[in-house]
XYZ file of N, CA and C in Angstrom:
474
model
N 0.723 -1.104 0.119
C -0.115 0.127 0.244
C 1.133 1.189 -0.196
N 0.070 2.152 -0.178
C 0.958 3.679 -0.241
C 1.285 4.278 0.961
N 2.637 5.001 1.315
C 2.847 5.394 2.458
C 4.012 6.293 2.176
N 4.135 7.398 3.611
C 5.146 8.303 2.954
C 5.745 8.666 4.472
N 7.128 8.587 4.312
C 7.789 8.696 5.456
C 8.391 10.017 5.485
N 8.425 10.839 6.965
C 8.723 12.048 6.920
C 10.202 12.224 7.751
N 11.399 12.530 7.380
C 12.373 12.791 8.250
C 13.185 13.973 8.177
N 13.932 14.268 9.035
C 14.463 15.233 9.228
C 15.718 15.763 8.144
N 15.787 16.540 7.049
C 16.144 16.651 6.054
C 18.129 16.654 6.542
N 18.329 17.511 7.337
C 19.746 17.179 7.909
C 20.060 16.075 8.469
N 19.529 15.537 9.548
C 20.097 14.166 10.129
C 19.586 13.200 9.644
N 18.547 12.934 8.821
C 17.904 11.785 8.383
C 16.992 10.751 9.436
N 16.912 11.785 10.596
C 16.052 11.012 11.728
C 14.762 10.904 11.446
N 14.055 9.745 11.717
C 12.716 9.436 11.270
C 11.897 10.519 12.124
N 10.836 11.012 11.792
C 9.821 12.028 12.402
C 8.595 11.345 12.264
N 8.340 10.689 11.551
C 6.801 10.356 11.145
C 6.567 9.406 10.077
N 5.280 8.833 9.847
C 5.228 7.956 8.692
C 3.592 7.997 8.526
N 2.923 8.166 7.557
C 1.609 8.110 7.114
C 1.406 7.410 5.934
N 0.125 6.543 6.004
C -0.048 5.702 4.925
C -1.177 4.626 4.905
N -1.323 3.867 4.069
C -2.927 2.747 4.153
C -2.171 1.668 4.607
N -3.089 1.176 5.612
C -2.782 -0.349 5.941
C -2.968 -1.334 5.115
N -2.174 -2.151 5.366
C -2.239 -3.757 4.631
C -3.583 -4.447 4.521
N -4.188 -4.880 3.281
C -5.181 -5.326 3.354
C -5.760 -6.466 4.360
N -4.393 -7.163 4.933
C -4.874 -7.881 5.953
C -5.263 -7.311 7.298
N -4.518 -5.909 7.561
C -4.790 -5.163 8.589
C -6.306 -4.907 8.554
N -6.785 -4.285 7.141
C -8.299 -3.830 7.147
C -9.012 -4.867 7.550
N -9.099 -6.104 7.135
C -9.480 -7.340 7.121
C -9.576 -7.777 8.940
N -8.855 -7.589 9.255
C -8.520 -8.423 10.829
C -9.313 -7.207 11.734
N -8.967 -5.966 11.466
C -9.884 -4.965 12.296
C -11.257 -4.504 11.819
N -11.521 -5.057 10.430
C -12.780 -4.995 10.129
C -12.979 -3.299 9.819
N -11.865 -2.820 9.149
C -11.565 -1.374 8.809
C -12.101 -1.103 7.207
N -12.665 -0.226 6.925
C -13.009 0.025 5.411
C -11.738 -0.156 4.553
N -11.885 -0.441 3.216
C -10.997 -0.750 2.554
C -9.875 0.527 2.459
N -10.209 1.815 2.216
C -9.102 2.749 2.117
C -8.902 3.425 3.571
N -8.452 2.644 4.410
C -8.179 3.349 5.640
C -6.762 3.456 5.756
N -6.457 4.585 6.362
C -5.109 5.089 6.602
C -4.613 5.356 8.054
N -3.384 5.386 8.529
C -2.940 5.597 9.473
C -1.802 6.277 9.837
N -1.046 6.545 10.895
C -0.003 7.532 10.993
C 0.706 7.139 12.347
N 1.872 7.504 12.153
C 2.692 7.067 13.465
C 3.936 8.533 13.523
N 3.922 8.784 14.764
C 4.925 10.058 15.161
C 6.013 9.659 15.867
N 7.157 9.943 15.441
C 8.197 9.759 16.390
C 8.919 10.626 17.430
N 7.554 10.596 18.467
C 7.728 11.652 19.484
C 8.822 11.810 20.229
N 9.663 10.735 20.310
C 11.129 11.029 21.348
C 11.883 11.772 20.405
N 11.875 11.799 18.982
C 12.814 13.089 18.351
C 12.187 14.239 18.343
N 10.990 14.360 18.225
C 10.213 15.731 18.253
C 10.567 16.139 19.440
N 10.456 15.436 20.509
C 11.094 15.878 22.179
C 12.210 16.440 22.255
N 13.179 15.472 21.528
C 14.653 15.857 21.630
C 14.882 16.896 20.790
N 14.240 17.463 19.750
C 14.428 18.610 18.654
C 14.084 19.890 19.802
N 13.189 19.564 20.579
C 12.718 20.796 21.592
C 13.933 21.330 22.393
N 14.084 22.531 22.241
C 15.420 23.206 22.965
C 15.027 23.089 24.371
N 16.042 23.166 25.106
C 15.678 22.990 26.753
C 15.424 24.700 27.064
N 15.680 25.750 26.570
C 15.275 27.011 26.626
C 13.743 27.027 26.639
N 13.048 26.099 25.605
C 11.699 26.209 25.437
C 10.802 25.811 26.655
N 11.642 24.233 27.192
C 11.083 23.711 28.457
C 11.297 24.772 29.739
N 12.327 25.388 29.541
C 12.451 26.194 30.855
C 11.464 27.230 30.933
N 10.959 27.505 30.057
C 10.123 28.808 29.971
C 8.526 28.361 30.649
N 8.295 27.243 31.087
C 7.120 26.776 31.324
C 6.844 27.486 32.771
N 5.446 27.917 32.909
C 5.190 28.830 33.827
C 3.914 28.154 34.165
N 3.790 27.648 35.585
C 2.909 26.689 36.223
C 1.345 27.876 36.295
N 0.342 27.277 36.204
C -0.997 28.039 36.436
C -1.044 28.530 37.585
N -1.593 29.933 37.850
C -1.848 30.697 38.979
C -2.772 30.349 39.811
N -2.593 29.999 41.210
C -3.659 29.501 41.936
C -4.770 30.613 42.078
N -4.501 31.786 41.587
C -5.558 32.821 41.653
C -6.264 33.173 40.397
N -7.433 33.917 40.615
C -7.887 33.968 39.086
C -7.598 35.010 38.372
N -7.514 34.887 36.767
C -7.174 35.954 36.152
C -8.438 36.601 35.545
N -8.234 37.806 34.910
C -9.349 38.835 34.631
C -9.056 39.181 33.281
N -9.905 39.391 32.598
C -10.010 39.593 31.132
C -11.002 40.937 30.812
N -10.088 42.034 30.114
C -10.872 43.173 29.778
C -10.825 43.568 28.164
N -11.585 43.924 27.711
C -11.413 44.275 26.281
C -11.360 45.966 26.201
N -10.390 46.425 25.536
C -10.221 47.650 25.339
C -10.138 47.717 23.605
N -11.268 49.133 23.436
C -11.298 48.999 21.978
C -10.875 50.492 21.628
N -10.174 50.836 20.939
C -9.322 51.954 20.375
C -9.703 52.461 18.942
N -10.204 53.536 18.654
C -10.631 54.004 17.273
C -9.253 54.821 16.962
N -8.809 54.488 15.989
C -7.231 54.875 15.429
C -7.238 55.401 13.843
N -6.497 56.223 13.689
C -6.531 56.626 11.960
C -6.283 54.986 11.228
N -6.772 55.270 10.039
C -6.844 53.734 9.368
C -5.092 53.522 8.902
N -4.734 54.539 8.533
C -2.988 54.167 8.509
C -2.368 53.694 9.145
N -2.493 53.600 10.540
C -1.930 53.115 11.626
C -2.324 51.551 11.606
N -1.041 50.943 11.412
C -1.255 49.161 11.479
C -1.530 48.976 12.725
N -1.925 47.341 12.627
C -2.229 46.517 13.986
C -1.019 46.567 14.870
N 0.091 46.417 13.913
C 1.203 45.748 14.725
C 1.993 47.408 15.373
N 1.700 48.504 14.853
C 2.265 49.466 15.539
C 1.340 49.816 16.681
N -0.143 49.328 16.600
C -0.908 49.531 17.997
C -0.558 48.759 18.964
N -0.418 47.177 18.400
C -0.215 46.354 19.605
C 1.450 46.656 20.203
N 2.429 46.892 19.337
C 3.592 47.383 20.197
C 3.487 48.384 21.148
N 2.821 49.452 20.552
C 2.416 50.579 21.754
C 1.571 50.146 23.016
N 0.554 49.263 22.657
C -0.113 48.733 24.188
C 0.567 48.173 24.897
N 1.655 46.973 24.037
C 2.248 46.076 24.940
C 3.281 46.798 25.566
N 4.077 47.863 25.061
C 5.082 48.678 26.133
C 4.137 49.487 27.253
N 3.166 50.120 26.789
C 2.526 50.744 27.795
C 1.960 49.855 29.264
N 1.711 48.646 28.639
C 0.829 47.472 29.751
C 2.318 47.143 30.667
N 3.313 47.098 29.971
C 4.581 46.768 30.759
C 4.810 47.620 31.653
N 4.898 49.068 30.939
C 5.496 49.932 31.847
C 4.651 50.477 33.041
N 3.279 50.270 32.994
C 2.325 50.502 33.672
C 1.665 49.566 34.602
N 1.923 48.324 34.441
C 1.289 47.206 35.186
C 1.886 47.273 36.761
N 1.248 46.844 37.562
C 2.037 46.157 38.856
C 3.064 45.243 38.627
N 4.075 45.340 39.589
C 5.223 44.391 39.158
C 4.777 42.829 39.338
N 3.755 42.465 40.202
C 3.449 41.111 40.427
C 2.200 40.552 39.377
N 1.909 41.287 38.443
C 1.054 40.983 37.351
C 1.527 41.166 36.068
N 0.981 39.803 35.688
C 1.400 39.348 33.820
C 0.479 39.902 33.017
N 0.546 40.006 31.963
C -0.444 40.632 31.019
C -0.298 40.074 29.788
N -1.238 39.519 29.284
C -1.462 38.963 27.698
C -2.403 39.729 27.224
N -2.121 40.099 25.695
C -2.664 41.019 25.004
C -3.197 40.236 23.825
N -4.373 39.948 23.356
C -4.613 39.374 22.149
C -5.808 39.917 21.363
N -5.671 40.036 20.120
C -6.727 40.801 19.365
C -8.166 40.044 19.342
N -9.054 40.990 19.260
C -10.460 40.381 19.428
C -11.068 40.847 18.087
N -10.601 41.829 17.724
C -11.439 42.721 16.423
C -10.859 43.808 15.681
N -11.033 43.830 14.427
C -10.604 45.131 13.825
C -11.796 45.339 13.025
N -12.516 46.451 12.922
C -13.450 47.217 12.347
C -13.523 48.181 11.655
N -13.843 48.508 10.298
C -13.644 49.500 9.637
C -15.384 49.949 9.119
N -15.993 50.985 9.412
C -17.036 51.099 8.756
C -16.831 51.607 7.507
N -18.048 51.175 6.522
C -18.113 51.345 5.139
C -18.166 53.096 4.731
N -18.935 53.751 5.657
C -19.118 55.189 5.539
C -17.774 55.956 6.107
N -16.849 55.300 6.880
C -15.820 56.029 7.333
C -14.505 55.292 7.234
N -13.760 55.457 6.105
C -13.000 54.851 5.670
C -11.405 55.738 6.686
N -11.521 56.813 7.247
C -10.770 57.376 7.696
C -10.105 56.789 9.080
N -11.200 55.867 9.784
C -10.846 55.523 10.964
C -10.905 54.087 10.756
N -10.498 53.178 11.984
C -10.815 51.659 12.243
C -10.848 51.692 13.682
N -11.431 50.666 13.975
C -11.509 50.577 15.755
C -10.938 49.081 15.803
N -9.919 48.878 16.723
C -9.106 47.648 16.873
C -9.591 47.268 18.557
N -10.066 46.205 18.814
C -10.390 45.809 19.908
C -9.105 44.530 20.418
N -8.885 44.771 21.489
C -7.849 44.252 21.918
C -8.376 43.501 23.415
N -7.913 41.981 23.681
C -8.185 41.689 25.017
C -7.140 41.652 25.682
N -7.174 42.047 27.337
C -6.151 42.165 28.004
C -6.597 40.997 29.186
N -5.383 39.994 29.472
C -5.633 38.746 30.459
C -4.728 39.387 31.723
N -5.406 39.761 32.564
C -4.168 40.132 33.804
C -4.271 38.940 34.789
N -3.194 38.292 35.412
C -3.190 37.351 36.313
C -1.953 37.881 37.255
N -2.102 37.225 38.602
C -1.109 38.020 39.662
C -0.794 36.249 40.281
N 0.543 36.011 40.578
C 0.860 34.718 41.266
C 0.707 34.800 42.571
N 0.631 36.096 43.211
C 0.870 36.495 44.389
C -0.916 36.835 45.225
N -1.777 37.270 44.253
C -2.692 37.736 44.983
C -3.770 37.871 44.049
N -5.264 37.962 44.531
C -6.370 38.139 43.537
C -6.390 39.701 43.339
N -6.583 39.790 41.906
C -6.561 41.201 41.422
C -7.993 41.755 41.914
N -8.045 42.963 42.269
C -9.365 43.709 42.288
C -9.533 44.486 41.025
N -10.946 45.022 40.997
C -11.259 45.525 39.955
C -10.253 46.954 39.540
N -9.993 47.657 40.639
C -8.864 48.828 40.101
C -7.899 48.583 39.415
N -7.172 47.351 39.719
C -6.083 47.056 38.843
C -6.375 47.407 37.051
N -6.971 46.505 37.254
C -7.168 46.489 35.417
C -7.907 47.759 34.895
N -8.613 48.282 35.598
C -9.495 49.674 35.240
C -8.151 50.939 34.893
N -7.455 50.717 35.864
C -6.446 51.849 35.948
C -5.380 51.310 35.023
N -4.987 50.245 34.582
C -4.062 49.881 33.562
C -4.984 49.970 32.275
N -5.678 49.781 31.942
C -6.691 50.284 30.938
C -6.641 51.498 30.253
N -6.896 52.641 31.802
C -6.948 54.083 31.492
C -5.543 54.393 31.179
N -4.539 53.827 31.749
C -3.047 54.286 31.392
C -2.898 54.028 29.880
N -3.446 52.737 29.503
C -3.084 52.414 27.879
C -3.680 53.569 27.143
N -5.128 53.653 27.410
C -5.829 54.682 26.503
C -5.005 56.187 26.365
N -4.775 56.631 27.806
C -4.127 58.226 27.632
C -2.859 57.763 26.943
N -2.097 56.540 27.213
C -0.490 56.544 26.175
C -1.113 56.705 25.020
N -2.083 56.004 24.436
C -2.172 55.543 22.949
C -2.693 56.571 22.345
N -3.259 57.717 23.249
C -4.025 58.827 22.711
C -2.818 59.867 22.317
N -1.852 60.004 23.617
C -1.016 60.834 23.283
C 0.047 60.372 22.053
N 0.401 59.276 21.717
C 1.572 58.606 20.992
C 0.727 58.348 19.421
N -0.622 58.176 19.523
C -1.205 57.788 18.245
C -2.600 58.613 18.024
N -3.004 59.267 18.894
C -4.287 59.959 18.848
C -5.584 58.530 18.756
N -5.161 57.831 19.715
C -6.389 56.868 19.594
C -7.242 57.254 20.659
N -8.444 57.014 20.202
C -9.319 57.342 20.949
C -10.386 55.853 21.498
N -10.517 56.257 22.893
C -11.043 54.851 23.724
C -12.537 54.856 23.193
N -12.919 53.609 22.718
C -14.474 53.726 22.604
C -15.136 52.755 23.528
């Protein structure tokens, strides 16, 4: 039957195989005629993962995280990357020391009638490994980010 073996091009190390089973296997396991399977060489994949990637493991916090969305209206010429970098820097500069902030994109919207502006919504997830966060912490951080982006990019909080 047909099969394909994947190997590391530099070392020739086995990574995996995918292919159709022999007809005797299909018959013994009562599988459909055109059944395929795969095998992945997990040892080799784990060996390929650098020790640095493994050392970046962070356990889950025992305190709950909180999420808040921030919608900013910006000039259409401002790229998402530019806004994201600006917000990331402001978040790192203004967050409490014991708080981790993760920023993700929720939406980019541009009204058909107003092509000069677009609205970018970001979700900020805050968590502390030392305490439960109160509402004033994310509220203050979002206000600092909104003020900072207004000064640097003329963004308006929606």
